[in-house]
CSV table of C-alpha atoms and ligand atoms in Angstrom, one decimal:
chain,number,residue,atom,x,y,z
R,497,MET,CA,-65.4,23.0,3.4
R,498,LYS,CA,-62.8,22.0,0.7
R,499,PHE,CA,-59.6,24.1,0.3
R,500,ALA,CA,-60.6,26.3,-2.5
R,501,THR,CA,-63.8,27.4,-0.8
R,502,LYS,CA,-61.9,28.1,2.3
R,503,ALA,CA,-59.3,30.1,0.4
R,504,VAL,CA,-62.2,32.4,-0.9
R,505,HIS,CA,-64.5,32.6,2.1
R,506,ALA,CA,-62.9,31.5,5.4
R,507,GLY,CA,-62.6,34.3,8.0
R,508,VAL,CA,-64.2,37.0,5.8
R,509,ALA,CA,-67.8,38.2,6.2
R,510,PRO,CA,-69.4,41.3,4.8
R,511,ASP,CA,-68.7,44.4,6.9
R,512,PRO,CA,-71.7,44.8,9.3
R,513,SER,CA,-71.8,48.6,9.1
R,514,THR,CA,-71.9,48.9,5.3
R,515,GLY,CA,-72.2,45.5,3.7
R,516,ALA,CA,-68.8,46.0,2.0
R,517,ILE,CA,-67.9,42.4,0.6
R,518,MET,CA,-64.2,43.0,1.2
R,519,THR,CA,-63.0,43.3,4.8
R,520,PRO,CA,-62.1,47.0,5.3
R,521,ILE,CA,-58.5,48.2,6.2
R,522,PHE,CA,-59.1,49.3,9.7
R,523,GLN,CA,-56.3,51.8,9.8
R,524,THR,CA,-56.6,52.8,13.4
R,525,SER,CA,-54.5,52.6,16.6
R,526,THR,CA,-57.2,52.7,19.1
R,527,TYR,CA,-61.0,52.2,19.6
R,528,VAL,CA,-63.5,54.3,21.5
R,529,GLN,CA,-64.9,52.6,24.5
R,530,ASP,CA,-68.5,52.9,25.8
R,531,ALA,CA,-67.3,53.0,29.4
R,532,PRO,CA,-63.9,52.2,31.0
R,533,ALA,CA,-62.9,48.7,29.9
R,534,GLN,CA,-66.2,48.3,28.0
R,535,HIS,CA,-65.4,47.8,24.4
R,536,LYS,CA,-66.3,45.7,21.3
R,537,GLY,CA,-63.4,43.2,21.8
R,538,PHE,CA,-60.9,45.8,20.4
R,539,ALA,CA,-59.1,48.0,22.9
R,540,TYR,CA,-55.7,48.9,21.3
R,541,ALA,CA,-54.5,47.8,17.9
R,542,ARG,CA,-51.3,46.1,18.9
R,543,GLY,CA,-53.6,43.6,20.7
R,544,ALA,CA,-56.3,43.3,18.1
R,545,ASN,CA,-57.3,44.7,14.7
R,546,PRO,CA,-60.4,43.5,12.7
R,547,THR,CA,-58.5,43.3,9.4
R,548,ARG,CA,-55.7,41.2,11.1
R,549,ALA,CA,-58.4,39.2,12.9
R,550,ALA,CA,-60.1,38.2,9.5
R,551,LEU,CA,-56.7,37.3,8.1
R,552,GLN,CA,-55.9,35.1,11.2
R,553,LYS,CA,-59.2,33.2,10.8
R,554,SER,CA,-58.5,32.6,7.1
R,555,ILE,CA,-54.9,31.4,7.6
R,556,ALA,CA,-56.1,29.1,10.6
R,557,ALA,CA,-58.8,27.6,8.3
R,558,LEU,CA,-56.2,26.9,5.5
R,559,GLU,CA,-54.0,25.0,7.9
R,560,ASN,CA,-56.9,23.1,9.6
R,561,GLY,CA,-55.9,24.9,12.8
R,562,LYS,CA,-58.0,26.5,15.5
R,563,HIS,CA,-56.0,29.7,16.0
R,564,ALA,CA,-53.6,31.8,13.9
R,565,LEU,CA,-51.5,34.9,14.8
R,566,CYS,CA,-50.1,37.2,12.1
R,567,PHE,CA,-46.6,38.9,12.7
R,568,SER,CA,-44.7,41.6,11.0
R,569,SER,CA,-42.4,39.0,9.3
R,570,GLY,CA,-41.7,35.3,9.2
R,571,MET,CA,-38.8,36.0,11.5
R,572,GLY,CA,-41.0,37.8,13.9
R,573,ALA,CA,-43.2,34.7,14.0
R,574,THR,CA,-40.3,32.4,14.6
R,575,ASP,CA,-39.0,34.6,17.3
R,576,ALA,CA,-42.2,34.3,19.2
R,577,VAL,CA,-41.9,30.5,19.2
R,578,ILE,CA,-38.4,30.6,20.7
R,579,LYS,CA,-39.7,32.9,23.4
R,580,LEU,CA,-41.7,30.1,24.8
R,581,LEU,CA,-38.4,28.5,25.9
R,582,GLN,CA,-36.3,29.2,29.0
R,583,PRO,CA,-32.5,29.3,29.5
R,584,GLY,CA,-31.1,25.8,29.7
R,585,ASP,CA,-33.7,24.4,27.2
R,586,GLU,CA,-32.6,22.5,24.1
R,587,VAL,CA,-33.8,22.6,20.5
R,588,ILE,CA,-33.3,20.0,17.9
R,589,THR,CA,-33.3,21.4,14.4
R,590,SER,CA,-32.0,20.9,10.9
R,591,ASN,CA,-28.4,21.7,9.6
R,592,ASP,CA,-30.3,22.8,6.4
R,593,LEU,CA,-32.4,25.7,7.8
R,594,TYR,CA,-33.4,28.9,6.2
R,595,GLY,CA,-30.4,31.2,6.7
R,596,GLY,CA,-32.3,33.8,8.7
R,597,THR,CA,-33.6,31.1,11.0
R,598,TYR,CA,-30.1,29.7,11.6
R,599,ARG,CA,-28.8,33.2,12.2
R,600,MET,CA,-31.5,33.9,14.9
R,601,PHE,CA,-31.0,30.6,16.7
R,602,LYS,CA,-27.1,30.9,16.6
R,603,ARG,CA,-26.4,34.6,17.0
R,604,ILE,CA,-29.5,35.8,19.0
R,605,TYR,CA,-30.7,33.0,21.2
R,606,GLU,CA,-27.6,30.9,22.0
R,607,LYS,CA,-26.5,33.9,24.2
R,608,PHE,CA,-29.7,33.6,26.2
R,609,GLY,CA,-28.7,30.1,27.2
R,610,ILE,CA,-30.7,28.1,24.7
R,611,THR,CA,-28.9,25.2,23.0
R,612,PHE,CA,-29.6,24.3,19.4
R,613,HIS,CA,-28.5,21.1,17.8
R,614,PHE,CA,-28.2,21.5,14.1
R,615,ILE,CA,-28.6,17.9,12.6
R,616,ASP,CA,-29.2,16.2,9.3
R,617,LEU,CA,-32.9,15.4,9.8
R,618,THR,CA,-33.6,13.8,6.5
R,619,ASN,CA,-33.1,10.6,8.5
R,620,ALA,CA,-35.2,11.0,11.7
R,621,GLU,CA,-33.0,8.5,13.7
R,622,ASN,CA,-30.1,11.0,13.5
R,623,ALA,CA,-32.0,13.0,16.1
R,624,THR,CA,-32.3,10.2,18.7
R,625,PRO,CA,-29.0,10.7,20.5
R,626,TYR,CA,-29.7,14.4,21.0
R,627,ILE,CA,-33.1,14.0,22.8
R,628,ASN,CA,-32.9,14.4,26.6
R,629,ASP,CA,-34.9,15.9,29.5
R,630,LYS,CA,-33.9,19.5,28.4
R,631,THR,CA,-35.2,19.0,24.9
R,632,LYS,CA,-38.3,21.2,24.6
R,633,LEU,CA,-38.7,21.9,20.9
R,634,ILE,CA,-38.1,20.2,17.5
R,635,TRP,CA,-38.0,22.9,14.7
R,636,LEU,CA,-38.4,21.4,11.2
R,637,GLU,CA,-38.5,22.9,7.8
R,638,THR,CA,-39.5,20.9,4.7
R,639,PRO,CA,-38.9,21.1,1.8
R,640,THR,CA,-35.6,22.9,2.5
R,641,ASN,CA,-33.8,25.6,0.7
R,642,PRO,CA,-32.1,25.3,-1.7
R,643,LEU,CA,-31.6,21.6,-2.0
R,644,MET,CA,-35.2,20.6,-1.6
R,645,ASN,CA,-34.5,18.0,1.1
R,646,ILE,CA,-37.6,16.5,2.7
R,647,VAL,CA,-38.1,15.8,6.4
R,648,ASP,CA,-40.6,13.3,7.6
R,649,ILE,CA,-43.0,15.3,9.9
R,650,SER,CA,-44.9,12.2,11.3
R,651,ALA,CA,-41.7,10.5,12.4
R,652,PHE,CA,-40.7,13.5,14.5
R,653,VAL,CA,-44.2,13.8,15.9
R,654,GLU,CA,-44.0,10.2,17.0
R,655,MET,CA,-40.6,10.8,18.6
R,656,ALA,CA,-41.7,14.0,20.4
R,657,LYS,CA,-45.2,13.3,21.7
R,658,PRO,CA,-44.4,10.8,24.5
R,659,LYS,CA,-41.8,13.2,25.9
R,660,LYS,CA,-44.1,16.3,25.6
R,661,ILE,CA,-41.6,18.0,23.2
R,662,LYS,CA,-43.3,20.5,20.9
R,663,VAL,CA,-42.9,20.1,17.2
R,664,ALA,CA,-42.9,23.3,15.1
R,665,VAL,CA,-42.8,23.2,11.2
R,666,ASP,CA,-41.8,26.0,8.9
R,667,ASN,CA,-44.3,25.3,6.1
R,668,THR,CA,-43.3,28.2,3.9
R,669,PHE,CA,-42.0,26.2,0.9
R,670,ALA,CA,-45.0,23.9,0.7
R,671,SER,CA,-47.8,26.4,1.6
R,672,PRO,CA,-51.0,25.1,3.2
R,673,TYR,CA,-52.2,24.0,-0.3
R,674,LEU,CA,-49.6,21.2,-0.3
R,675,GLN,CA,-48.9,20.3,3.2
R,676,ASN,CA,-50.7,20.7,6.6
R,677,PRO,CA,-48.4,19.7,9.5
R,678,LEU,CA,-51.1,20.1,12.2
R,679,ASP,CA,-53.0,17.2,10.6
R,680,LEU,CA,-49.8,15.1,11.0
R,681,GLY,CA,-49.7,16.0,14.7
R,682,ALA,CA,-47.3,19.0,14.7
R,683,ASP,CA,-48.0,21.6,17.5
R,684,ILE,CA,-47.2,24.8,15.6
R,685,VAL,CA,-47.0,25.8,12.0
R,686,MET,CA,-44.9,28.8,10.9
R,687,HIS,CA,-45.3,30.6,7.6
R,688,SER,CA,-43.3,33.3,6.0
R,689,VAL,CA,-46.6,34.8,4.6
R,690,THR,CA,-44.3,36.9,2.4
R,691,LYS,CA,-44.0,34.0,0.1
R,692,TYR,CA,-46.9,31.8,-1.2
R,693,LEU,CA,-49.7,33.1,1.1
R,694,GLY,CA,-49.1,36.7,0.1
R,695,GLY,CA,-48.1,35.5,-3.4
R,696,HIS,CA,-47.6,38.8,-5.1
R,697,SER,CA,-44.2,39.9,-3.8
R,698,ASP,CA,-45.6,43.1,-2.1
R,699,VAL,CA,-45.8,42.2,1.6
R,700,ILE,CA,-43.4,41.0,4.4
R,701,MET,CA,-45.4,39.0,7.0
R,702,GLY,CA,-45.3,35.9,9.2
R,703,ALA,CA,-47.9,33.6,10.8
R,704,LEU,CA,-48.2,31.0,13.4
R,705,VAL,CA,-51.1,28.4,13.5
R,706,VAL,CA,-51.9,26.1,16.4
R,707,ASN,CA,-54.8,23.9,17.7
R,708,ASP,CA,-54.1,24.0,21.4
R,709,ASP,CA,-55.9,26.7,23.3
R,710,ALA,CA,-53.3,27.0,26.0
R,711,LEU,CA,-50.4,27.3,23.5
R,712,HIS,CA,-52.5,29.9,21.6
R,713,GLN,CA,-52.8,31.9,24.8
R,714,GLU,CA,-49.1,31.8,25.5
R,715,LEU,CA,-48.2,32.8,21.9
R,716,ALA,CA,-50.9,35.6,21.9
R,717,PHE,CA,-49.4,36.9,25.1
R,718,ILE,CA,-46.0,37.0,23.4
R,719,HIS,CA,-47.4,38.6,20.3
R,720,ASN,CA,-49.0,41.4,22.2
R,721,SER,CA,-46.2,41.8,24.8
R,722,CYS,CA,-43.4,41.9,22.2
R,723,GLY,CA,-45.3,43.6,19.5
R,724,ALA,CA,-44.2,42.2,16.2
R,725,VAL,CA,-47.8,42.4,14.8
R,726,SER,CA,-48.9,42.7,11.1
R,727,GLY,CA,-50.4,46.0,10.0
R,728,PRO,CA,-53.9,46.4,8.7
R,729,GLN,CA,-52.8,47.4,5.2
R,730,ASP,CA,-50.6,44.3,4.9
R,731,SER,CA,-53.3,42.1,6.3
R,732,PHE,CA,-55.7,43.4,3.7
R,733,LEU,CA,-53.3,42.6,0.9
R,734,VAL,CA,-52.7,39.0,2.2
R,735,LEU,CA,-56.5,38.5,2.5
R,736,ARG,CA,-56.7,39.4,-1.1
R,737,GLY,CA,-53.8,37.2,-2.2
R,738,ILE,CA,-55.2,34.2,-0.4
R,739,LYS,CA,-58.3,34.2,-2.4
R,740,THR,CA,-56.3,32.8,-5.3
R,741,LEU,CA,-53.9,30.7,-3.4
R,742,HIS,CA,-55.3,27.4,-4.8
R,743,LEU,CA,-55.3,28.6,-8.4
R,744,ARG,CA,-51.7,29.9,-8.0
R,745,MET,CA,-50.4,26.7,-6.4
R,746,GLU,CA,-52.0,24.5,-9.1
R,747,ARG,CA,-50.1,26.5,-11.8
R,748,HIS,CA,-46.8,26.6,-9.7
R,749,CYS,CA,-47.0,22.9,-9.5
R,750,ILE,CA,-47.7,22.3,-13.2
R,751,ASN,CA,-44.9,24.7,-14.3
R,752,GLY,CA,-42.6,23.2,-11.7
R,753,LYS,CA,-43.0,19.7,-13.0
R,754,LEU,CA,-42.6,20.9,-16.6
R,755,ILE,CA,-39.3,22.8,-15.9
R,756,ALA,CA,-38.0,20.1,-13.6
R,757,HIS,CA,-38.3,17.5,-16.4
R,758,PHE,CA,-37.0,19.9,-19.1
R,759,LEU,CA,-33.8,20.6,-17.0
R,760,LYS,CA,-33.3,17.0,-16.2
R,761,ASN,CA,-33.1,16.2,-19.9
R,762,HIS,CA,-31.0,19.1,-20.9
R,763,PRO,CA,-27.3,18.2,-21.9
R,764,LYS,CA,-25.8,21.2,-20.1
R,765,VAL,CA,-27.6,20.5,-16.8
R,766,GLY,CA,-25.9,18.6,-14.1
R,767,LYS,CA,-28.2,17.7,-11.1
R,768,VAL,CA,-31.9,18.8,-10.6
R,769,TYR,CA,-33.2,18.9,-7.1
R,770,TRP,CA,-37.0,18.5,-7.1
R,771,PRO,CA,-38.9,16.2,-4.7
R,772,GLY,CA,-41.2,15.0,-7.5
R,773,PHE,CA,-38.5,12.8,-9.1
R,774,GLU,CA,-38.8,9.2,-8.1
R,775,GLU,CA,-35.0,9.1,-7.5
R,776,HIS,CA,-35.2,12.0,-5.1
R,777,PRO,CA,-33.9,10.4,-1.8
R,778,ASN,CA,-37.1,11.2,0.2
R,779,HIS,CA,-39.6,11.1,-2.7
R,780,ALA,CA,-41.7,8.5,-0.7
R,781,VAL,CA,-41.9,10.9,2.3
R,782,ALA,CA,-42.8,13.8,0.0
R,783,LYS,CA,-45.5,11.8,-1.6
R,784,LYS,CA,-46.9,10.8,1.8
R,785,GLN,CA,-47.0,14.3,3.4
R,786,MET,CA,-47.5,16.6,0.4
R,787,ARG,CA,-50.4,16.8,-2.2
R,788,ASP,CA,-48.0,17.8,-5.1
R,789,PHE,CA,-44.4,18.9,-5.4
R,790,GLY,CA,-44.6,22.6,-5.7
R,791,GLY,CA,-42.9,25.2,-7.8
R,792,MET,CA,-39.4,25.4,-6.1
R,793,LEU,CA,-36.4,23.6,-7.6
R,794,SER,CA,-32.7,23.9,-7.9
R,795,PHE,CA,-30.2,22.8,-10.5
R,796,THR,CA,-26.5,22.8,-11.3
R,797,LEU,CA,-24.6,23.0,-14.6
R,798,LYS,CA,-22.6,20.1,-15.9
R,799,ASP,CA,-19.7,22.5,-16.2
R,800,ASP,CA,-19.9,23.6,-12.6
R,801,SER,CA,-18.5,27.1,-12.6
R,802,ILE,CA,-19.6,30.4,-11.2
R,803,GLU,CA,-18.9,32.2,-14.5
R,804,LYS,CA,-21.2,29.8,-16.5
R,805,ALA,CA,-23.9,30.3,-13.9
R,806,HIS,CA,-23.5,34.1,-14.0
R,807,THR,CA,-23.8,33.8,-17.9
R,808,LEU,CA,-27.1,32.0,-17.5
R,809,MET,CA,-28.5,34.4,-15.0
R,810,LYS,CA,-27.5,37.4,-17.2
R,811,SER,CA,-29.2,35.7,-20.3
R,812,VAL,CA,-32.6,34.9,-18.8
R,813,GLU,CA,-35.3,37.4,-19.8
R,814,LEU,CA,-38.4,36.3,-18.1
R,815,PHE,CA,-36.8,35.0,-14.9
R,816,SER,CA,-35.8,37.9,-12.6
R,817,LEU,CA,-32.6,37.7,-10.6
R,818,ALA,CA,-33.7,38.1,-7.0
R,819,GLU,CA,-34.0,36.6,-3.5
R,820,SER,CA,-37.3,35.4,-2.1
R,821,LEU,CA,-39.9,33.1,-3.7
R,822,GLY,CA,-43.6,32.2,-3.9
R,823,GLY,CA,-44.8,35.2,-6.0
R,824,VAL,CA,-46.6,35.1,-9.4
R,825,GLU,CA,-43.4,35.9,-11.2
R,826,SER,CA,-40.5,33.5,-11.8
R,827,LEU,CA,-37.3,34.2,-10.0
R,828,ILE,CA,-33.8,32.8,-10.3
R,829,ASN,CA,-31.1,33.2,-7.6
R,830,HIS,CA,-27.6,31.9,-7.1
R,831,PRO,CA,-26.9,30.7,-3.5
R,832,ALA,CA,-23.2,30.8,-3.8
R,833,SER,CA,-23.0,34.6,-4.6
R,834,MET,CA,-26.4,35.6,-3.0
R,835,THR,CA,-28.2,33.9,0.0
R,836,HIS,CA,-25.3,31.6,1.1
R,837,ALA,CA,-22.3,33.8,0.1
R,838,SER,CA,-21.3,34.2,3.8
R,839,ILE,CA,-20.7,30.4,4.1
R,840,PRO,CA,-17.0,29.5,3.6
R,841,LYS,CA,-16.5,27.7,0.2
R,842,GLU,CA,-15.5,24.3,1.7
R,843,GLU,CA,-18.5,24.1,3.9
R,844,ARG,CA,-20.7,25.2,1.1
R,845,LEU,CA,-19.5,22.5,-1.1
R,846,LYS,CA,-19.8,19.9,1.7
R,847,SER,CA,-23.5,20.6,1.9
R,848,GLY,CA,-24.0,20.4,-1.9
R,849,LEU,CA,-24.1,24.1,-2.6
R,850,THR,CA,-21.8,23.9,-5.5
R,851,ASP,CA,-20.6,26.9,-7.6
R,852,SER,CA,-23.2,26.7,-10.3
R,853,LEU,CA,-26.2,25.7,-8.2
R,854,MET,CA,-29.1,28.0,-9.0
R,855,ARG,CA,-32.5,28.1,-7.4
R,856,LEU,CA,-35.8,28.7,-9.3
R,857,SER,CA,-39.0,29.9,-7.9
R,858,ILE,CA,-41.3,29.0,-10.7
R,859,GLY,CA,-44.1,31.6,-11.2
R,860,VAL,CA,-47.6,31.2,-12.8
R,861,GLU,CA,-46.7,32.5,-16.3
R,862,ASP,CA,-47.2,30.3,-19.3
R,863,GLY,CA,-44.9,27.2,-18.8
R,864,GLU,CA,-43.9,27.0,-22.4
R,865,ASP,CA,-42.6,30.6,-22.3
R,866,LEU,CA,-40.5,29.9,-19.1
R,867,LEU,CA,-39.1,26.7,-20.7
R,868,ALA,CA,-38.2,28.7,-23.9
R,869,ASP,CA,-36.4,31.4,-21.8
R,870,LEU,CA,-34.3,28.8,-19.9
R,871,ASN,CA,-33.6,27.0,-23.2
R,872,GLN,CA,-32.2,30.1,-24.9
R,873,ALA,CA,-30.2,31.1,-21.8
R,874,LEU,CA,-28.7,27.6,-21.5
R,875,GLU,CA,-27.7,27.9,-25.2
R,876,LYS,CA,-25.5,30.8,-24.3
R,877,VAL,CA,-23.7,29.0,-21.5
V,1967,PLP,C1,-38.4,33.9,3.8
V,1967,PLP,C2,-38.4,32.7,4.7
V,1967,PLP,C3,-38.4,32.9,6.1
V,1967,PLP,C4,-38.4,34.3,6.8
V,1967,PLP,O1,-39.5,35.0,6.5
V,1967,PLP,P1,-39.6,36.6,6.4
V,1967,PLP,O2,-41.0,36.9,6.1
V,1967,PLP,O3,-38.6,37.0,5.3
V,1967,PLP,O4,-39.2,37.2,7.7
V,1967,PLP,C5,-38.5,31.8,6.9
V,1967,PLP,N1,-38.4,30.6,6.5
V,1967,PLP,C6,-38.4,30.4,5.1
V,1967,PLP,C7,-38.4,28.9,4.6
V,1967,PLP,C8,-38.4,31.4,4.3
V,1967,PLP,O5,-38.3,31.1,2.9
């Protein structure tokens, strides 16, 4: 089955009791058993729920994986992966991670005796000196937020496989429409379903996708034991959102490309970070592992000031000033005063997060309207 067909059909079947074409919202905590321990595969809803089960099948199919598990948030899903580890284990990860992931690794799991090496992974060789017998996991994110750095998934798989190190990829920014890490040999895919998979800015959810049966068993055990499971109502909303994932992503990519080129040619704009540009340092890797370049980009103003950025953000009318991404509506945000405000200025500047850097999550509106909105806002700067 091709992607669009899977987005519409995978995992969902008419409800056997009524013929309802849409998977019902099984809003129940428990299931009546015929005799002690004799049930229809559903005993208690933390362990299994039919609405969640349909969604898990759908997401697994989109990632070309065998199994998926849906969690109460992206962070809940990431947390389950780290719970595979033991004190003394080491993890290699990027110095350019989603802020919440960095916070969990650093502030929650370091105190349980797990060591995290935060490295610039845009060049895979940078990781070599940190690999040893204690390395159990490589945690990748690509493209990264907000500078749209690209990490070569295959290069890390090659490095990890002979040493039996697991490779996990946070595939949130690309979505399964643009990138399938399991096909490249990764062991685990993580999604903040909150973003493109849900797609309508109305749900918080996470997912893990794997091929290996034993790894699925281990993660399902953590899922049920620790309990960060997605609810039936949210699972229904995401099942509904996924049916148009391919259509949305296609438009996100068209609009992203249009806006990236418009900004690049605007006299008031400084740098534009978008992996579709040939001069992007990892454009070749992006082209190799992604089908298109998505709807996320960041840019700076030539006159790099917080005030000028604030003027622009106050002047846009179609773009909403908000955190998050991947919904149908276009969003703008300012890392220096929002998502990355807690990072000291010198460190922020060192990693390229300058004062005027703004991130856009390009929605599925008419591209010409989005362009006109940015144009009028830039004129006021
Ligand atoms: C949002 C996000 C997360 C966290 O997901 P939640 O659903 O908010 O818990 C993790 N990684 C990336 C790249 C994200 O954008």
